[in-house]
PDB file of C-alpha atoms in Angstrom:
ATOM      1  CA  MET A   1     176.913  61.503 131.315  1.00 58.00           C
ATOM      2  CA  GLU A   2     174.801  64.288 133.098  1.00 82.00           C
ATOM      3  CA  THR A   3     174.985  66.668 130.395  1.00 83.00           C
ATOM      4  CA  ASN A   4     173.295  63.668 128.092  1.00 84.00           C
ATOM      5  CA  LYS A   5     170.693  63.364 130.379  1.00 86.00           C
ATOM      6  CA  ILE A   6     169.102  66.566 130.341  1.00 85.00           C
ATOM      7  CA  MET A   7     169.864  67.243 127.088  1.00 87.00           C
ATOM      8  CA  GLU A   8     168.095  63.976 126.044  1.00 88.00           C
ATOM      9  CA  CYS A   9     164.595  64.942 128.369  1.00 86.00           C
ATOM     10  CA  GLU A  10     164.381  68.977 126.508  1.00 88.00           C
ATOM     11  CA  ARG A  11     164.692  66.799 123.478  1.00 88.00           C
ATOM     12  CA  LYS A  12     162.122  64.402 124.049  1.00 87.00           C
ATOM     13  CA  ARG A  13     159.945  67.705 125.918  1.00 88.00           C
ATOM     14  CA  LEU A  14     159.906  69.605 122.654  1.00 85.00           C
ATOM     15  CA  ASN A  15     158.772  66.806 120.709  1.00 83.00           C
ATOM     16  CA  LYS A  16     155.688  66.085 122.988  1.00 82.00           C
ATOM     17  CA  ILE A  17     154.909  69.824 122.448  1.00 82.00           C
ATOM     18  CA  ALA A  18     155.782  70.572 118.841  1.00 77.00           C
ATOM     19  CA  SER A  19     153.757  67.130 118.048  1.00 79.00           C
ATOM     20  CA  PHE A  20     150.584  67.851 119.989  1.00 84.00           C
ATOM     21  CA  ARG A  21     147.355  67.072 118.086  1.00 88.00           C
ATOM     22  CA  LEU A  22     144.122  67.577 119.239  1.00 91.00           C
ATOM     23  CA  PRO A  23     141.565  64.251 118.416  1.00 93.00           C
ATOM     24  CA  ASN A  24     140.055  64.430 115.114  1.00 92.00           C
ATOM     25  CA  GLN A  25     136.479  65.682 116.726  1.00 95.00           C
ATOM     26  CA  PHE A  26     137.781  68.953 117.373  1.00 95.00           C
ATOM     27  CA  MET A  27     137.984  69.903 113.777  1.00 94.00           C
ATOM     28  CA  THR A  28     133.949  69.908 113.947  1.00 96.00           C
ATOM     29  CA  ILE A  29     133.849  71.895 117.359  1.00 96.00           C
ATOM     30  CA  GLY A  30     136.339  73.981 115.552  1.00 96.00           C
ATOM     31  CA  LEU A  31     134.324  74.580 112.256  1.00 96.00           C
ATOM     32  CA  VAL A  32     130.900  75.320 115.029  1.00 97.00           C
ATOM     33  CA  ILE A  33     132.948  77.796 116.765  1.00 97.00           C
ATOM     34  CA  VAL A  34     134.359  79.847 113.398  1.00 97.00           C
ATOM     35  CA  LEU A  35     130.859  79.518 111.720  1.00 97.00           C
ATOM     36  CA  ALA A  36     128.563  80.323 114.968  1.00 97.00           C
ATOM     37  CA  THR A  37     131.444  83.796 115.429  1.00 97.00           C
ATOM     38  CA  ILE A  38     131.086  84.722 112.159  1.00 95.00           C
ATOM     39  CA  VAL A  39     127.131  84.521 111.958  1.00 95.00           C
ATOM     40  CA  MET A  40     127.233  86.607 115.219  1.00 94.00           C
ATOM     41  CA  MET A  41     129.888  89.397 113.881  1.00 92.00           C
ATOM     42  CA  PHE A  42     127.029  89.306 110.681  1.00 91.00           C
ATOM     43  CA  PHE A  43     124.552  90.252 113.637  1.00 91.00           C
ATOM     44  CA  ARG A  44     126.211  92.887 115.390  1.00 88.00           C
ATOM     45  CA  ALA A  45     127.449  94.391 112.377  1.00 86.00           C
ATOM     46  CA  PHE A  46     123.632  94.793 110.745  1.00 87.00           C
ATOM     47  CA  ALA A  47     121.315  93.893 113.843  1.00 83.00           C
ATOM     48  CA  MET A  48     122.870  95.942 116.927  1.00 79.00           C
ATOM     49  CA  ASP A  49     122.824  99.526 117.815  1.00 78.00           C
ATOM     50  CA  GLY A  50     124.590 100.851 120.459  1.00 76.00           C
ATOM     51  CA  GLU A  51     128.010 100.555 121.922  1.00 81.00           C
ATOM     52  CA  THR A  52     129.500  96.617 121.670  1.00 80.00           C
ATOM     53  CA  GLU A  53     132.717  96.725 121.091  1.00 86.00           C
ATOM     54  CA  TRP A  54     133.361  94.507 124.173  1.00 89.00           C
ATOM     55  CA  LEU A  55     131.114  91.699 122.039  1.00 90.00           C
ATOM     56  CA  LYS A  56     133.320  92.881 119.210  1.00 90.00           C
ATOM     57  CA  LEU A  57     137.027  91.843 120.983  1.00 92.00           C
ATOM     58  CA  LEU A  58     134.635  88.433 122.161  1.00 94.00           C
ATOM     59  CA  LEU A  59     134.019  87.494 118.776  1.00 95.00           C
ATOM     60  CA  GLN A  60     137.428  88.145 116.948  1.00 94.00           C
ATOM     61  CA  LYS A  61     139.210  86.254 120.164  1.00 96.00           C
ATOM     62  CA  SER A  62     136.708  83.063 119.880  1.00 97.00           C
ATOM     63  CA  LEU A  63     137.499  82.918 115.456  1.00 96.00           C
ATOM     64  CA  LEU A  64     140.768  83.034 116.243  1.00 96.00           C
ATOM     65  CA  VAL A  65     140.209  80.273 119.092  1.00 97.00           C
ATOM     66  CA  GLY A  66     137.661  78.474 116.709  1.00 97.00           C
ATOM     67  CA  MET A  67     140.787  78.591 114.179  1.00 96.00           C
ATOM     68  CA  LEU A  68     143.464  77.124 115.967  1.00 96.00           C
ATOM     69  CA  ILE A  69     141.209  74.458 117.114  1.00 96.00           C
ATOM     70  CA  MET A  70     140.652  73.649 113.570  1.00 96.00           C
ATOM     71  CA  SER A  71     144.994  74.167 112.483  1.00 94.00           C
ATOM     72  CA  LEU A  72     145.387  71.798 115.829  1.00 93.00           C
ATOM     73  CA  SER A  73     143.081  68.795 114.941  1.00 94.00           C
ATOM     74  CA  LYS A  74     144.872  65.678 113.496  1.00 91.00           C
ATOM     75  CA  ASP A  75     143.040  64.053 110.465  1.00 90.00           C
ATOM     76  CA  LYS A  76     141.120  60.874 110.242  1.00 90.00           C
ATOM     77  CA  ILE A  77     144.528  59.517 108.912  1.00 87.00           C
ATOM     78  CA  GLU A  78     147.327  61.108 110.501  1.00 85.00           C
ATOM     79  CA  ASP A  79     150.588  59.842 108.550  1.00 87.00           C
ATOM     80  CA  GLU A  80     153.797  60.947 108.322  1.00 89.00           C
ATOM     81  CA  MET A  81     152.665  62.736 104.957  1.00 91.00           C
ATOM     82  CA  THR A  82     150.315  64.818 106.727  1.00 90.00           C
ATOM     83  CA  ILE A  83     152.485  65.722 109.297  1.00 89.00           C
ATOM     84  CA  ASN A  84     154.841  67.046 106.486  1.00 91.00           C
ATOM     85  CA  LEU A  85     152.187  68.604 104.558  1.00 92.00           C
ATOM     86  CA  ARG A  86     151.160  70.228 108.187  1.00 92.00           C
ATOM     87  CA  ALA A  87     154.223  71.508 108.807  1.00 92.00           C
ATOM     88  CA  GLN A  88     155.131  72.968 105.033  1.00 94.00           C
ATOM     89  CA  SER A  89     151.642  74.906 106.156  1.00 95.00           C
ATOM     90  CA  TYR A  90     152.720  76.460 109.332  1.00 95.00           C
ATOM     91  CA  ALA A  91     156.098  77.711 107.783  1.00 95.00           C
ATOM     92  CA  ILE A  92     154.368  79.182 104.387  1.00 95.00           C
ATOM     93  CA  ALA A  93     151.654  80.687 106.635  1.00 96.00           C
ATOM     94  CA  PHE A  94     154.599  82.564 108.864  1.00 96.00           C
ATOM     95  CA  VAL A  95     156.990  83.387 105.334  1.00 97.00           C
ATOM     96  CA  VAL A  96     153.083  84.967 103.837  1.00 96.00           C
ATOM     97  CA  GLY A  97     152.084  86.260 107.209  1.00 94.00           C
ATOM     98  CA  VAL A  98     155.062  88.381 107.475  1.00 94.00           C
ATOM     99  CA  ILE A  99     155.375  89.599 104.476  1.00 95.00           C
ATOM    100  CA  TYR A 100     151.783  90.671 104.837  1.00 93.00           C
ATOM    101  CA  ALA A 101     152.835  91.972 108.108  1.00 91.00           C
ATOM    102  CA  LEU A 102     155.649  94.689 106.547  1.00 91.00           C
ATOM    103  CA  VAL A 103     153.643  95.497 103.123  1.00 91.00           C
ATOM    104  CA  MET A 104     149.782  96.057 103.924  1.00 89.00           C
ATOM    105  CA  PRO A 105     150.497  98.699 105.401  1.00 86.00           C
ATOM    106  CA  TYR A 106     151.973 100.710 103.035  1.00 86.00           C
ATOM    107  CA  VAL A 107     149.726  99.463 100.695  1.00 85.00           C
ATOM    108  CA  GLU A 108     146.817 100.592 102.863  1.00 83.00           C
ATOM    109  CA  TYR A 109     148.615 103.915 103.334  1.00 81.00           C
ATOM    110  CA  GLY A 110     148.680 104.341  99.543  1.00 82.00           C
ATOM    111  CA  VAL A 111     145.249 103.246  98.873  1.00 81.00           C
ATOM    112  CA  SER A 112     143.294 105.472 100.890  1.00 80.00           C
ATOM    113  CA  ASN A 113     145.736 108.849  99.822  1.00 78.00           C
ATOM    114  CA  VAL A 114     144.561 106.929  96.610  1.00 79.00           C
ATOM    115  CA  VAL A 115     140.608 107.794  97.587  1.00 79.00           C
ATOM    116  CA  HIS A 116     140.927 110.014  99.470  1.00 76.00           C
ATOM    117  CA  SER A 117     142.966 113.201  98.357  1.00 73.00           C
ATOM    118  CA  GLY A 118     143.413 114.678 102.121  1.00 66.00           C
ATOM    119  CA  GLY A 119     145.304 111.657 102.628  1.00 66.00           C
ATOM    120  CA  GLU A 120     144.709 109.712 106.278  1.00 71.00           C
ATOM    121  CA  PRO A 121     147.762 108.966 108.873  1.00 73.00           C
ATOM    122  CA  PHE A 122     149.560 105.615 108.890  1.00 70.00           C
ATOM    123  CA  LYS A 123     148.603 103.433 110.608  1.00 75.00           C
ATOM    124  CA  ASP A 124     149.997  99.458 111.509  1.00 75.00           C
ATOM    125  CA  LEU A 125     148.117  96.425 111.275  1.00 79.00           C
ATOM    126  CA  GLY A 126     146.637  94.990 114.629  1.00 85.00           C
ATOM    127  CA  ASP A 127     147.536  91.618 116.285  1.00 90.00           C
ATOM    128  CA  PHE A 128     144.191  90.063 115.494  1.00 92.00           C
ATOM    129  CA  GLN A 129     144.617  90.728 111.576  1.00 92.00           C
ATOM    130  CA  VAL A 130     148.103  89.025 110.993  1.00 93.00           C
ATOM    131  CA  LEU A 131     146.731  86.029 112.886  1.00 94.00           C
ATOM    132  CA  LEU A 132     143.827  85.296 111.703  1.00 95.00           C
ATOM    133  CA  PHE A 133     145.505  86.204 108.074  1.00 95.00           C
ATOM    134  CA  MET A 134     148.458  83.572 109.171  1.00 96.00           C
ATOM    135  CA  LEU A 135     145.380  81.022 110.141  1.00 96.00           C
ATOM    136  CA  MET A 136     143.276  81.145 107.285  1.00 96.00           C
ATOM    137  CA  ILE A 137     146.821  80.628 105.595  1.00 96.00           C
ATOM    138  CA  GLN A 138     147.666  78.397 106.914  1.00 96.00           C
ATOM    139  CA  LEU A 139     144.666  76.395 106.589  1.00 95.00           C
ATOM    140  CA  MET A 140     143.881  76.562 103.324  1.00 95.00           C
ATOM    141  CA  PHE A 141     147.370  75.584 102.331  1.00 95.00           C
ATOM    142  CA  TYR A 142     147.511  72.515 104.236  1.00 95.00           C
ATOM    143  CA  HIS A 143     144.069  71.472 102.659  1.00 93.00           C
ATOM    144  CA  THR A 144     145.216  72.689  99.201  1.00 94.00           C
ATOM    145  CA  LEU A 145     148.750  71.031  99.739  1.00 91.00           C
ATOM    146  CA  LYS A 146     146.274  67.450 101.220  1.00 90.00           C
ATOM    147  CA  ARG A 147     144.059  67.595  98.184  1.00 90.00           C
ATOM    148  CA  TYR A 148     147.267  67.599  95.790  1.00 87.00           C
ATOM    149  CA  ARG A 149     149.669  65.050  97.495  1.00 78.00           C
TER     150      ARG A 149
END
């Protein structure tokens, strides 16, 4: 009997974590963070000189945080259909992200060897690139699935 209570408690805890959503207002906050970060990235790229590697890393992290906030925000009308669509978009983003992480280094290596005759060394994708791609895919598929439901 004690085992059933422990399992039920763990099940409730996992369901609470899996169903966590931020209020709808956070979508706007996340969008503002993303847009401000993109503007700052362009400003850093074209207007700033010198050593700004720390700013690049800060902007990358803030872009990921903004997109994560957008991804976790509830819709105005949150029902079983939107919850199901959100789960589908996370699954699609995961699968496409894994394929991207496996294939893209070889594509980049092949293209760089065609463009540069000397050849460039093989390099792996960074965590920022993979996470950004997965969040973009999740947001894109969620809003596309929601539009065509």
